[in-house]
Amino acid sequence: MQDFHLCGGQFTGSAHIKRFVQRETRRSEQSSSNLIITYTADNPVTYYWTEKTKHWTNMSITSILSAEAIENAIKDCEAPDSFCHKKFFQLCGLSSKTPKEVRDVFQILDDDNSGYIEESELKFFLQRFVPGARTLTEAETKKFVSAGDDNSDGRIGVDEFQTMVLS
């Protein structure tokens, strides 16, 4: 456990939560929006204040997908080398979401806010849904990138992700 500070508040959390807070803070600074991050039991929820719309926006995966469906999808691929992206998207309900909702999930998964999900981010894919989940194996990660990377640049862009999820 590590302690870290954000907006004067002290948080205690795993390294995953620390990375999450750091990423969301960078994203907030880049978009000039205010940021509030809350979490309980290692489950972060991010809220942004957007001046344009004058309201808080929830950027949690569980605001798009049900926690129960996510838990079922995670349980299905608990064993190493058992992850299948198509089955995962179906079980968690992502494949039945709108293109906008799929893009919203992509933004949450894009850990460095680069507009792409790189192999290093895909390794922690399951942990973006449930912080205590396992990491993907190297073989699973490479297979995942290969399945979504239509232009062979070694990463998955938002359009590639949307096509992969909704096809």
Short mmCIF file of N, CA and C in Angstrom, two decimals:
data_model
loop_
_atom_site.label_atom_id
_atom_site.label_comp_id
_atom_site.label_asym_id
_atom_site.label_seq_id
_atom_site.Cartn_x
_atom_site.Cartn_y
_atom_site.Cartn_z
N MET A 1 0.84 -1.18 0.00
CA MET A 1 0.00 0.00 0.00
C MET A 1 0.88 1.25 0.00
N GLN A 2 0.46 2.22 -0.78
CA GLN A 2 1.19 3.47 -0.84
C GLN A 2 0.24 4.62 -0.55
N ASP A 3 0.74 5.64 0.12
CA ASP A 3 -0.04 6.86 0.33
C ASP A 3 0.33 7.85 -0.75
N PHE A 4 -0.63 8.60 -1.21
CA PHE A 4 -0.34 9.67 -2.14
C PHE A 4 -1.40 10.73 -1.98
N HIS A 5 -1.10 11.94 -2.46
CA HIS A 5 -1.97 13.08 -2.25
C HIS A 5 -2.55 13.56 -3.56
N LEU A 6 -3.76 14.03 -3.51
CA LEU A 6 -4.42 14.63 -4.66
C LEU A 6 -5.36 15.69 -4.12
N CYS A 7 -5.21 16.89 -4.59
CA CYS A 7 -6.08 18.01 -4.18
C CYS A 7 -6.16 18.13 -2.66
N GLY A 8 -5.04 17.91 -1.99
CA GLY A 8 -4.99 18.08 -0.55
C GLY A 8 -5.53 16.91 0.24
N GLY A 9 -6.11 15.91 -0.42
CA GLY A 9 -6.64 14.76 0.29
C GLY A 9 -5.65 13.63 0.27
N GLN A 10 -5.62 12.82 1.29
CA GLN A 10 -4.69 11.70 1.33
C GLN A 10 -5.44 10.43 0.96
N PHE A 11 -4.84 9.64 0.08
CA PHE A 11 -5.43 8.39 -0.36
C PHE A 11 -4.45 7.28 -0.06
N THR A 12 -4.94 6.13 0.27
CA THR A 12 -4.12 4.95 0.40
C THR A 12 -4.65 3.95 -0.60
N GLY A 13 -3.76 3.42 -1.42
CA GLY A 13 -4.24 2.48 -2.42
C GLY A 13 -3.11 1.71 -3.05
N SER A 14 -3.48 0.80 -3.89
CA SER A 14 -2.51 -0.04 -4.58
C SER A 14 -1.78 0.79 -5.64
N ALA A 15 -0.74 0.21 -6.18
CA ALA A 15 -0.01 0.88 -7.26
C ALA A 15 -0.94 1.12 -8.44
N HIS A 16 -1.88 0.20 -8.67
CA HIS A 16 -2.84 0.37 -9.76
C HIS A 16 -3.68 1.63 -9.55
N ILE A 17 -4.14 1.84 -8.34
CA ILE A 17 -4.94 3.03 -8.04
C ILE A 17 -4.08 4.28 -8.19
N LYS A 18 -2.82 4.20 -7.78
CA LYS A 18 -1.94 5.35 -7.94
C LYS A 18 -1.79 5.71 -9.42
N ARG A 19 -1.55 4.69 -10.28
CA ARG A 19 -1.44 4.94 -11.73
C ARG A 19 -2.74 5.55 -12.27
N PHE A 20 -3.86 5.03 -11.78
CA PHE A 20 -5.16 5.52 -12.22
C PHE A 20 -5.31 7.01 -11.86
N VAL A 21 -5.00 7.36 -10.63
CA VAL A 21 -5.12 8.75 -10.19
C VAL A 21 -4.18 9.65 -10.99
N GLN A 22 -2.95 9.20 -11.19
CA GLN A 22 -1.99 10.00 -11.96
C GLN A 22 -2.49 10.21 -13.39
N ARG A 23 -3.00 9.17 -14.02
CA ARG A 23 -3.50 9.28 -15.39
C ARG A 23 -4.68 10.23 -15.47
N GLU A 24 -5.61 10.08 -14.55
CA GLU A 24 -6.81 10.93 -14.57
C GLU A 24 -6.45 12.38 -14.27
N THR A 25 -5.45 12.59 -13.44
CA THR A 25 -5.01 13.96 -13.15
C THR A 25 -4.42 14.58 -14.41
N ARG A 26 -3.59 13.82 -15.14
CA ARG A 26 -3.03 14.33 -16.41
C ARG A 26 -4.15 14.64 -17.40
N ARG A 27 -5.11 13.73 -17.51
CA ARG A 27 -6.23 13.93 -18.44
C ARG A 27 -7.01 15.19 -18.07
N SER A 28 -7.23 15.40 -16.79
CA SER A 28 -7.95 16.58 -16.32
C SER A 28 -7.18 17.85 -16.66
N GLU A 29 -5.86 17.83 -16.44
CA GLU A 29 -5.04 19.00 -16.73
C GLU A 29 -5.03 19.31 -18.23
N GLN A 30 -5.00 18.27 -19.06
CA GLN A 30 -4.98 18.46 -20.51
C GLN A 30 -6.29 19.04 -21.02
N SER A 31 -7.39 18.69 -20.38
CA SER A 31 -8.68 19.16 -20.85
C SER A 31 -9.17 20.40 -20.09
N SER A 32 -8.36 20.89 -19.17
CA SER A 32 -8.71 22.06 -18.35
C SER A 32 -10.05 21.87 -17.64
N SER A 33 -10.29 20.68 -17.16
CA SER A 33 -11.51 20.43 -16.40
C SER A 33 -11.13 20.12 -14.96
N ASN A 34 -12.06 20.32 -14.06
CA ASN A 34 -11.84 19.96 -12.67
C ASN A 34 -12.02 18.46 -12.53
N LEU A 35 -11.46 17.90 -11.50
CA LEU A 35 -11.44 16.46 -11.34
C LEU A 35 -11.72 16.08 -9.90
N ILE A 36 -12.55 15.07 -9.74
CA ILE A 36 -12.75 14.45 -8.44
C ILE A 36 -12.62 12.96 -8.66
N ILE A 37 -11.82 12.31 -7.83
CA ILE A 37 -11.70 10.86 -7.89
C ILE A 37 -12.11 10.33 -6.53
N THR A 38 -13.02 9.39 -6.54
CA THR A 38 -13.41 8.72 -5.30
C THR A 38 -13.23 7.23 -5.52
N TYR A 39 -12.96 6.52 -4.44
CA TYR A 39 -12.94 5.08 -4.58
C TYR A 39 -13.20 4.44 -3.24
N THR A 40 -13.78 3.25 -3.31
CA THR A 40 -13.97 2.42 -2.13
C THR A 40 -13.56 1.01 -2.52
N ALA A 41 -12.94 0.33 -1.62
CA ALA A 41 -12.50 -1.06 -1.85
C ALA A 41 -11.73 -1.18 -3.16
N ASP A 42 -10.83 -0.23 -3.41
CA ASP A 42 -9.97 -0.27 -4.59
C ASP A 42 -10.76 -0.18 -5.90
N ASN A 43 -11.90 0.47 -5.88
CA ASN A 43 -12.72 0.62 -7.08
C ASN A 43 -12.87 2.10 -7.40
N PRO A 44 -12.03 2.63 -8.30
CA PRO A 44 -12.05 4.08 -8.56
C PRO A 44 -13.21 4.50 -9.44
N VAL A 45 -13.74 5.66 -9.15
CA VAL A 45 -14.74 6.30 -9.98
C VAL A 45 -14.26 7.73 -10.21
N THR A 46 -14.26 8.17 -11.43
CA THR A 46 -13.75 9.49 -11.78
C THR A 46 -14.90 10.38 -12.20
N TYR A 47 -14.88 11.62 -11.74
CA TYR A 47 -15.85 12.61 -12.14
C TYR A 47 -15.12 13.83 -12.67
N TYR A 48 -15.55 14.36 -13.79
CA TYR A 48 -14.99 15.59 -14.35
C TYR A 48 -16.05 16.67 -14.34
N TRP A 49 -15.64 17.89 -14.03
CA TRP A 49 -16.52 19.04 -14.20
C TRP A 49 -16.20 19.64 -15.56
N THR A 50 -17.18 19.72 -16.41
CA THR A 50 -16.97 20.25 -17.75
C THR A 50 -17.64 21.60 -17.84
N GLU A 51 -16.86 22.63 -18.11
CA GLU A 51 -17.39 23.99 -18.21
C GLU A 51 -18.43 24.12 -19.32
N LYS A 52 -18.16 23.43 -20.44
CA LYS A 52 -19.05 23.53 -21.60
C LYS A 52 -20.48 23.08 -21.26
N THR A 53 -20.58 21.95 -20.57
CA THR A 53 -21.91 21.41 -20.26
C THR A 53 -22.38 21.77 -18.86
N LYS A 54 -21.49 22.33 -18.04
CA LYS A 54 -21.82 22.75 -16.68
C LYS A 54 -22.35 21.60 -15.82
N HIS A 55 -21.74 20.43 -15.95
CA HIS A 55 -22.14 19.33 -15.07
C HIS A 55 -20.97 18.36 -14.88
N TRP A 56 -21.12 17.52 -13.84
CA TRP A 56 -20.13 16.49 -13.57
C TRP A 56 -20.40 15.31 -14.48
N THR A 57 -19.34 14.71 -14.99
CA THR A 57 -19.45 13.53 -15.84
C THR A 57 -18.76 12.37 -15.14
N ASN A 58 -19.45 11.26 -15.05
CA ASN A 58 -18.91 10.06 -14.42
C ASN A 58 -18.17 9.25 -15.49
N MET A 59 -16.90 8.94 -15.24
CA MET A 59 -16.11 8.19 -16.20
C MET A 59 -15.76 6.80 -15.66
N SER A 60 -16.73 6.13 -15.08
CA SER A 60 -16.50 4.80 -14.53
C SER A 60 -17.01 3.75 -15.51
N ILE A 61 -16.30 2.65 -15.62
CA ILE A 61 -16.78 1.56 -16.47
C ILE A 61 -18.12 1.06 -15.97
N THR A 62 -18.32 1.08 -14.65
CA THR A 62 -19.60 0.60 -14.11
C THR A 62 -20.74 1.57 -14.35
N SER A 63 -20.44 2.75 -14.90
CA SER A 63 -21.54 3.63 -15.32
C SER A 63 -22.02 3.23 -16.71
N ILE A 64 -21.27 2.35 -17.38
CA ILE A 64 -21.62 1.88 -18.73
C ILE A 64 -22.02 0.41 -18.71
N LEU A 65 -21.30 -0.38 -17.93
CA LEU A 65 -21.54 -1.82 -17.84
C LEU A 65 -21.93 -2.18 -16.41
N SER A 66 -22.73 -3.21 -16.26
CA SER A 66 -23.14 -3.60 -14.90
C SER A 66 -21.98 -4.30 -14.19
N ALA A 67 -21.88 -4.05 -12.90
CA ALA A 67 -20.83 -4.67 -12.09
C ALA A 67 -20.96 -6.18 -12.11
N GLU A 68 -22.18 -6.68 -12.13
CA GLU A 68 -22.41 -8.13 -12.15
C GLU A 68 -21.91 -8.74 -13.46
N ALA A 69 -22.19 -8.09 -14.58
CA ALA A 69 -21.72 -8.60 -15.87
C ALA A 69 -20.20 -8.56 -15.95
N ILE A 70 -19.60 -7.49 -15.44
CA ILE A 70 -18.14 -7.40 -15.42
C ILE A 70 -17.56 -8.53 -14.59
N GLU A 71 -18.13 -8.77 -13.42
CA GLU A 71 -17.64 -9.83 -12.53
C GLU A 71 -17.73 -11.19 -13.22
N ASN A 72 -18.82 -11.45 -13.93
CA ASN A 72 -18.97 -12.72 -14.65
C ASN A 72 -17.91 -12.86 -15.75
N ALA A 73 -17.65 -11.78 -16.45
CA ALA A 73 -16.65 -11.81 -17.52
C ALA A 73 -15.25 -12.06 -16.95
N ILE A 74 -14.95 -11.43 -15.82
CA ILE A 74 -13.64 -11.62 -15.18
C ILE A 74 -13.49 -13.05 -14.69
N LYS A 75 -14.54 -13.60 -14.09
CA LYS A 75 -14.49 -14.98 -13.58
C LYS A 75 -14.26 -15.97 -14.71
N ASP A 76 -14.80 -15.68 -15.89
CA ASP A 76 -14.68 -16.58 -17.02
C ASP A 76 -13.24 -16.73 -17.50
N CYS A 77 -12.42 -15.73 -17.24
CA CYS A 77 -11.03 -15.78 -17.74
C CYS A 77 -10.02 -15.68 -16.61
N GLU A 78 -10.35 -16.26 -15.46
CA GLU A 78 -9.45 -16.23 -14.30
C GLU A 78 -8.15 -16.99 -14.54
N ALA A 79 -8.24 -18.09 -15.25
CA ALA A 79 -7.04 -18.91 -15.47
C ALA A 79 -6.14 -18.25 -16.51
N PRO A 80 -4.84 -18.32 -16.32
CA PRO A 80 -3.92 -17.77 -17.32
C PRO A 80 -4.16 -18.41 -18.69
N ASP A 81 -4.02 -17.61 -19.72
CA ASP A 81 -4.20 -18.03 -21.12
C ASP A 81 -5.63 -18.47 -21.45
N SER A 82 -6.60 -18.00 -20.68
CA SER A 82 -8.01 -18.32 -20.96
C SER A 82 -8.78 -17.11 -21.50
N PHE A 83 -8.12 -15.96 -21.65
CA PHE A 83 -8.80 -14.75 -22.08
C PHE A 83 -9.12 -14.79 -23.57
N CYS A 84 -10.36 -14.53 -23.90
CA CYS A 84 -10.83 -14.41 -25.28
C CYS A 84 -11.57 -13.08 -25.36
N HIS A 85 -11.05 -12.13 -26.13
CA HIS A 85 -11.63 -10.79 -26.15
C HIS A 85 -13.09 -10.80 -26.59
N LYS A 86 -13.44 -11.60 -27.58
CA LYS A 86 -14.83 -11.64 -28.07
C LYS A 86 -15.78 -12.12 -26.98
N LYS A 87 -15.39 -13.18 -26.30
CA LYS A 87 -16.22 -13.71 -25.22
C LYS A 87 -16.31 -12.71 -24.07
N PHE A 88 -15.18 -12.08 -23.73
CA PHE A 88 -15.17 -11.09 -22.66
C PHE A 88 -16.11 -9.94 -22.98
N PHE A 89 -16.01 -9.38 -24.21
CA PHE A 89 -16.88 -8.27 -24.60
C PHE A 89 -18.35 -8.68 -24.54
N GLN A 90 -18.64 -9.91 -24.92
CA GLN A 90 -20.02 -10.39 -24.88
C GLN A 90 -20.50 -10.56 -23.44
N LEU A 91 -19.69 -11.21 -22.60
CA LEU A 91 -20.10 -11.48 -21.22
C LEU A 91 -20.26 -10.20 -20.39
N CYS A 92 -19.39 -9.23 -20.60
CA CYS A 92 -19.49 -8.00 -19.80
C CYS A 92 -20.55 -7.05 -20.37
N GLY A 93 -21.07 -7.35 -21.56
CA GLY A 93 -22.14 -6.54 -22.15
C GLY A 93 -21.65 -5.44 -23.06
N LEU A 94 -20.34 -5.32 -23.25
CA LEU A 94 -19.82 -4.24 -24.07
C LEU A 94 -20.22 -4.37 -25.53
N SER A 95 -20.30 -5.60 -26.03
CA SER A 95 -20.63 -5.80 -27.45
C SER A 95 -22.06 -5.39 -27.79
N SER A 96 -22.90 -5.17 -26.79
CA SER A 96 -24.28 -4.74 -27.05
C SER A 96 -24.49 -3.24 -26.77
N LYS A 97 -23.40 -2.53 -26.53
CA LYS A 97 -23.49 -1.10 -26.23
C LYS A 97 -23.43 -0.28 -27.51
N THR A 98 -23.77 1.00 -27.39
CA THR A 98 -23.74 1.91 -28.54
C THR A 98 -22.29 2.25 -28.88
N PRO A 99 -22.04 2.70 -30.11
CA PRO A 99 -20.69 3.13 -30.47
C PRO A 99 -20.14 4.19 -29.51
N LYS A 100 -20.96 5.11 -29.05
CA LYS A 100 -20.49 6.14 -28.12
C LYS A 100 -20.06 5.51 -26.80
N GLU A 101 -20.83 4.56 -26.31
CA GLU A 101 -20.47 3.90 -25.05
C GLU A 101 -19.16 3.10 -25.20
N VAL A 102 -18.98 2.47 -26.35
CA VAL A 102 -17.74 1.74 -26.60
C VAL A 102 -16.57 2.71 -26.62
N ARG A 103 -16.76 3.87 -27.24
CA ARG A 103 -15.70 4.90 -27.26
C ARG A 103 -15.41 5.42 -25.85
N ASP A 104 -16.45 5.56 -25.03
CA ASP A 104 -16.25 5.99 -23.64
C ASP A 104 -15.41 4.97 -22.87
N VAL A 105 -15.69 3.68 -23.08
CA VAL A 105 -14.89 2.64 -22.43
C VAL A 105 -13.45 2.70 -22.94
N PHE A 106 -13.29 2.92 -24.24
CA PHE A 106 -11.94 3.05 -24.79
C PHE A 106 -11.16 4.15 -24.07
N GLN A 107 -11.79 5.29 -23.85
CA GLN A 107 -11.11 6.39 -23.17
C GLN A 107 -10.67 6.02 -21.76
N ILE A 108 -11.47 5.23 -21.09
CA ILE A 108 -11.12 4.77 -19.75
C ILE A 108 -9.92 3.81 -19.82
N LEU A 109 -9.90 2.96 -20.85
CA LEU A 109 -8.83 1.98 -21.01
C LEU A 109 -7.53 2.59 -21.51
N ASP A 110 -7.61 3.71 -22.20
CA ASP A 110 -6.43 4.39 -22.75
C ASP A 110 -5.69 5.06 -21.59
N ASP A 111 -4.85 4.29 -20.94
CA ASP A 111 -4.22 4.69 -19.68
C ASP A 111 -3.41 5.97 -19.78
N ASP A 112 -2.72 6.19 -20.89
CA ASP A 112 -1.88 7.38 -21.03
C ASP A 112 -2.53 8.48 -21.85
N ASN A 113 -3.79 8.28 -22.20
CA ASN A 113 -4.56 9.29 -22.94
C ASN A 113 -3.90 9.64 -24.28
N SER A 114 -3.31 8.62 -24.93
CA SER A 114 -2.61 8.83 -26.19
C SER A 114 -3.53 8.69 -27.40
N GLY A 115 -4.73 8.18 -27.18
CA GLY A 115 -5.62 7.90 -28.30
C GLY A 115 -5.45 6.48 -28.82
N TYR A 116 -4.59 5.72 -28.16
CA TYR A 116 -4.33 4.33 -28.53
C TYR A 116 -4.20 3.49 -27.27
N ILE A 117 -4.54 2.22 -27.41
CA ILE A 117 -4.27 1.26 -26.34
C ILE A 117 -3.08 0.44 -26.81
N GLU A 118 -1.96 0.63 -26.12
CA GLU A 118 -0.74 -0.07 -26.47
C GLU A 118 -0.66 -1.40 -25.73
N GLU A 119 0.28 -2.22 -26.16
CA GLU A 119 0.47 -3.54 -25.56
C GLU A 119 0.69 -3.43 -24.05
N SER A 120 1.44 -2.43 -23.63
CA SER A 120 1.72 -2.27 -22.19
C SER A 120 0.43 -1.97 -21.41
N GLU A 121 -0.53 -1.31 -22.03
CA GLU A 121 -1.82 -1.03 -21.38
C GLU A 121 -2.71 -2.27 -21.41
N LEU A 122 -2.64 -3.04 -22.50
CA LEU A 122 -3.47 -4.23 -22.62
C LEU A 122 -3.12 -5.30 -21.59
N LYS A 123 -1.87 -5.31 -21.17
CA LYS A 123 -1.46 -6.27 -20.14
C LYS A 123 -2.34 -6.12 -18.90
N PHE A 124 -2.74 -4.88 -18.59
CA PHE A 124 -3.55 -4.61 -17.40
C PHE A 124 -5.03 -4.43 -17.74
N PHE A 125 -5.43 -4.91 -18.90
CA PHE A 125 -6.81 -4.74 -19.40
C PHE A 125 -7.85 -5.18 -18.37
N LEU A 126 -7.73 -6.38 -17.83
CA LEU A 126 -8.73 -6.89 -16.89
C LEU A 126 -8.77 -6.06 -15.62
N GLN A 127 -7.62 -5.52 -15.21
CA GLN A 127 -7.56 -4.70 -14.00
C GLN A 127 -8.25 -3.36 -14.19
N ARG A 128 -8.45 -2.93 -15.39
CA ARG A 128 -9.19 -1.69 -15.64
C ARG A 128 -10.68 -1.91 -15.36
N PHE A 129 -11.12 -3.16 -15.43
CA PHE A 129 -12.51 -3.51 -15.12
C PHE A 129 -12.67 -3.83 -13.65
N VAL A 130 -11.74 -4.59 -13.10
CA VAL A 130 -11.75 -4.96 -11.68
C VAL A 130 -10.30 -4.87 -11.20
N PRO A 131 -9.99 -3.92 -10.32
CA PRO A 131 -8.59 -3.70 -9.92
C PRO A 131 -7.86 -4.94 -9.41
N GLY A 132 -8.52 -5.89 -8.81
CA GLY A 132 -7.85 -7.08 -8.29
C GLY A 132 -7.69 -8.20 -9.30
N ALA A 133 -8.13 -8.00 -10.53
CA ALA A 133 -8.06 -9.06 -11.54
C ALA A 133 -6.61 -9.33 -11.94
N ARG A 134 -6.41 -10.44 -12.59
CA ARG A 134 -5.06 -10.82 -13.02
C ARG A 134 -4.62 -9.99 -14.22
N THR A 135 -3.33 -10.00 -14.48
CA THR A 135 -2.83 -9.37 -15.70
C THR A 135 -2.91 -10.40 -16.82
N LEU A 136 -2.99 -9.92 -18.04
CA LEU A 136 -2.99 -10.82 -19.19
C LEU A 136 -1.57 -11.35 -19.40
N THR A 137 -1.48 -12.58 -19.86
CA THR A 137 -0.17 -13.15 -20.18
C THR A 137 0.38 -12.46 -21.43
N GLU A 138 1.66 -12.66 -21.68
CA GLU A 138 2.26 -12.07 -22.87
C GLU A 138 1.59 -12.59 -24.14
N ALA A 139 1.28 -13.88 -24.17
CA ALA A 139 0.61 -14.47 -25.34
C ALA A 139 -0.79 -13.88 -25.53
N GLU A 140 -1.54 -13.72 -24.43
CA GLU A 140 -2.88 -13.13 -24.52
C GLU A 140 -2.81 -11.69 -25.01
N THR A 141 -1.83 -10.95 -24.49
CA THR A 141 -1.68 -9.55 -24.87
C THR A 141 -1.36 -9.42 -26.35
N LYS A 142 -0.43 -10.22 -26.83
CA LYS A 142 -0.05 -10.18 -28.25
C LYS A 142 -1.22 -10.58 -29.15
N LYS A 143 -1.97 -11.59 -28.74
CA LYS A 143 -3.14 -12.03 -29.52
C LYS A 143 -4.20 -10.93 -29.55
N PHE A 144 -4.39 -10.25 -28.44
CA PHE A 144 -5.36 -9.16 -28.32
C PHE A 144 -4.98 -8.01 -29.26
N VAL A 145 -3.70 -7.61 -29.23
CA VAL A 145 -3.24 -6.54 -30.11
C VAL A 145 -3.44 -6.95 -31.57
N SER A 146 -3.04 -8.16 -31.89
CA SER A 146 -3.14 -8.65 -33.26
C SER A 146 -4.60 -8.66 -33.75
N ALA A 147 -5.52 -9.00 -32.87
CA ALA A 147 -6.94 -9.05 -33.25
C ALA A 147 -7.52 -7.67 -33.55
N GLY A 148 -7.02 -6.65 -32.88
CA GLY A 148 -7.61 -5.33 -33.05
C GLY A 148 -6.81 -4.36 -33.90
N ASP A 149 -5.56 -4.67 -34.15
CA ASP A 149 -4.66 -3.75 -34.85
C ASP A 149 -4.78 -3.92 -36.36
N ASP A 150 -5.72 -3.21 -36.96
CA ASP A 150 -5.97 -3.35 -38.40
C ASP A 150 -4.88 -2.75 -39.28
N ASN A 151 -4.20 -1.73 -38.80
CA ASN A 151 -3.20 -1.06 -39.63
C ASN A 151 -1.76 -1.45 -39.27
N SER A 152 -1.60 -2.46 -38.44
CA SER A 152 -0.29 -3.03 -38.09
C SER A 152 0.69 -2.02 -37.49
N ASP A 153 0.18 -1.09 -36.68
CA ASP A 153 1.08 -0.14 -36.02
C ASP A 153 1.42 -0.58 -34.59
N GLY A 154 0.95 -1.76 -34.18
CA GLY A 154 1.30 -2.29 -32.87
C GLY A 154 0.45 -1.77 -31.73
N ARG A 155 -0.64 -1.11 -32.04
CA ARG A 155 -1.53 -0.57 -31.01
C ARG A 155 -2.95 -0.52 -31.56
N ILE A 156 -3.91 -0.32 -30.67
CA ILE A 156 -5.32 -0.31 -31.05
C ILE A 156 -5.86 1.10 -30.87
N GLY A 157 -6.31 1.70 -31.96
CA GLY A 157 -6.94 3.01 -31.91
C GLY A 157 -8.42 2.88 -31.59
N VAL A 158 -9.06 4.00 -31.36
CA VAL A 158 -10.46 3.99 -30.95
C VAL A 158 -11.36 3.36 -32.02
N ASP A 159 -11.11 3.66 -33.29
CA ASP A 159 -11.93 3.07 -34.35
C ASP A 159 -11.71 1.57 -34.46
N GLU A 160 -10.45 1.15 -34.30
CA GLU A 160 -10.14 -0.29 -34.32
C GLU A 160 -10.81 -0.99 -33.14
N PHE A 161 -10.77 -0.36 -31.98
CA PHE A 161 -11.39 -0.94 -30.79
C PHE A 161 -12.90 -1.07 -30.99
N GLN A 162 -13.51 -0.02 -31.50
CA GLN A 162 -14.95 -0.05 -31.73
C GLN A 162 -15.32 -1.15 -32.72
N THR A 163 -14.56 -1.30 -33.78
CA THR A 163 -14.83 -2.36 -34.76
C THR A 163 -14.67 -3.73 -34.12
N MET A 164 -13.61 -3.90 -33.33
CA MET A 164 -13.36 -5.17 -32.66
C MET A 164 -14.48 -5.54 -31.70
N VAL A 165 -14.96 -4.58 -30.95
CA VAL A 165 -16.00 -4.82 -29.95
C VAL A 165 -17.35 -5.09 -30.60
N LEU A 166 -17.69 -4.32 -31.61
CA LEU A 166 -19.04 -4.39 -32.18
C LEU A 166 -19.18 -5.36 -33.35
N SER A 167 -18.08 -6.03 -33.75
CA SER A 167 -18.20 -6.98 -34.87
C SER A 167 -18.49 -8.38 -34.40
#
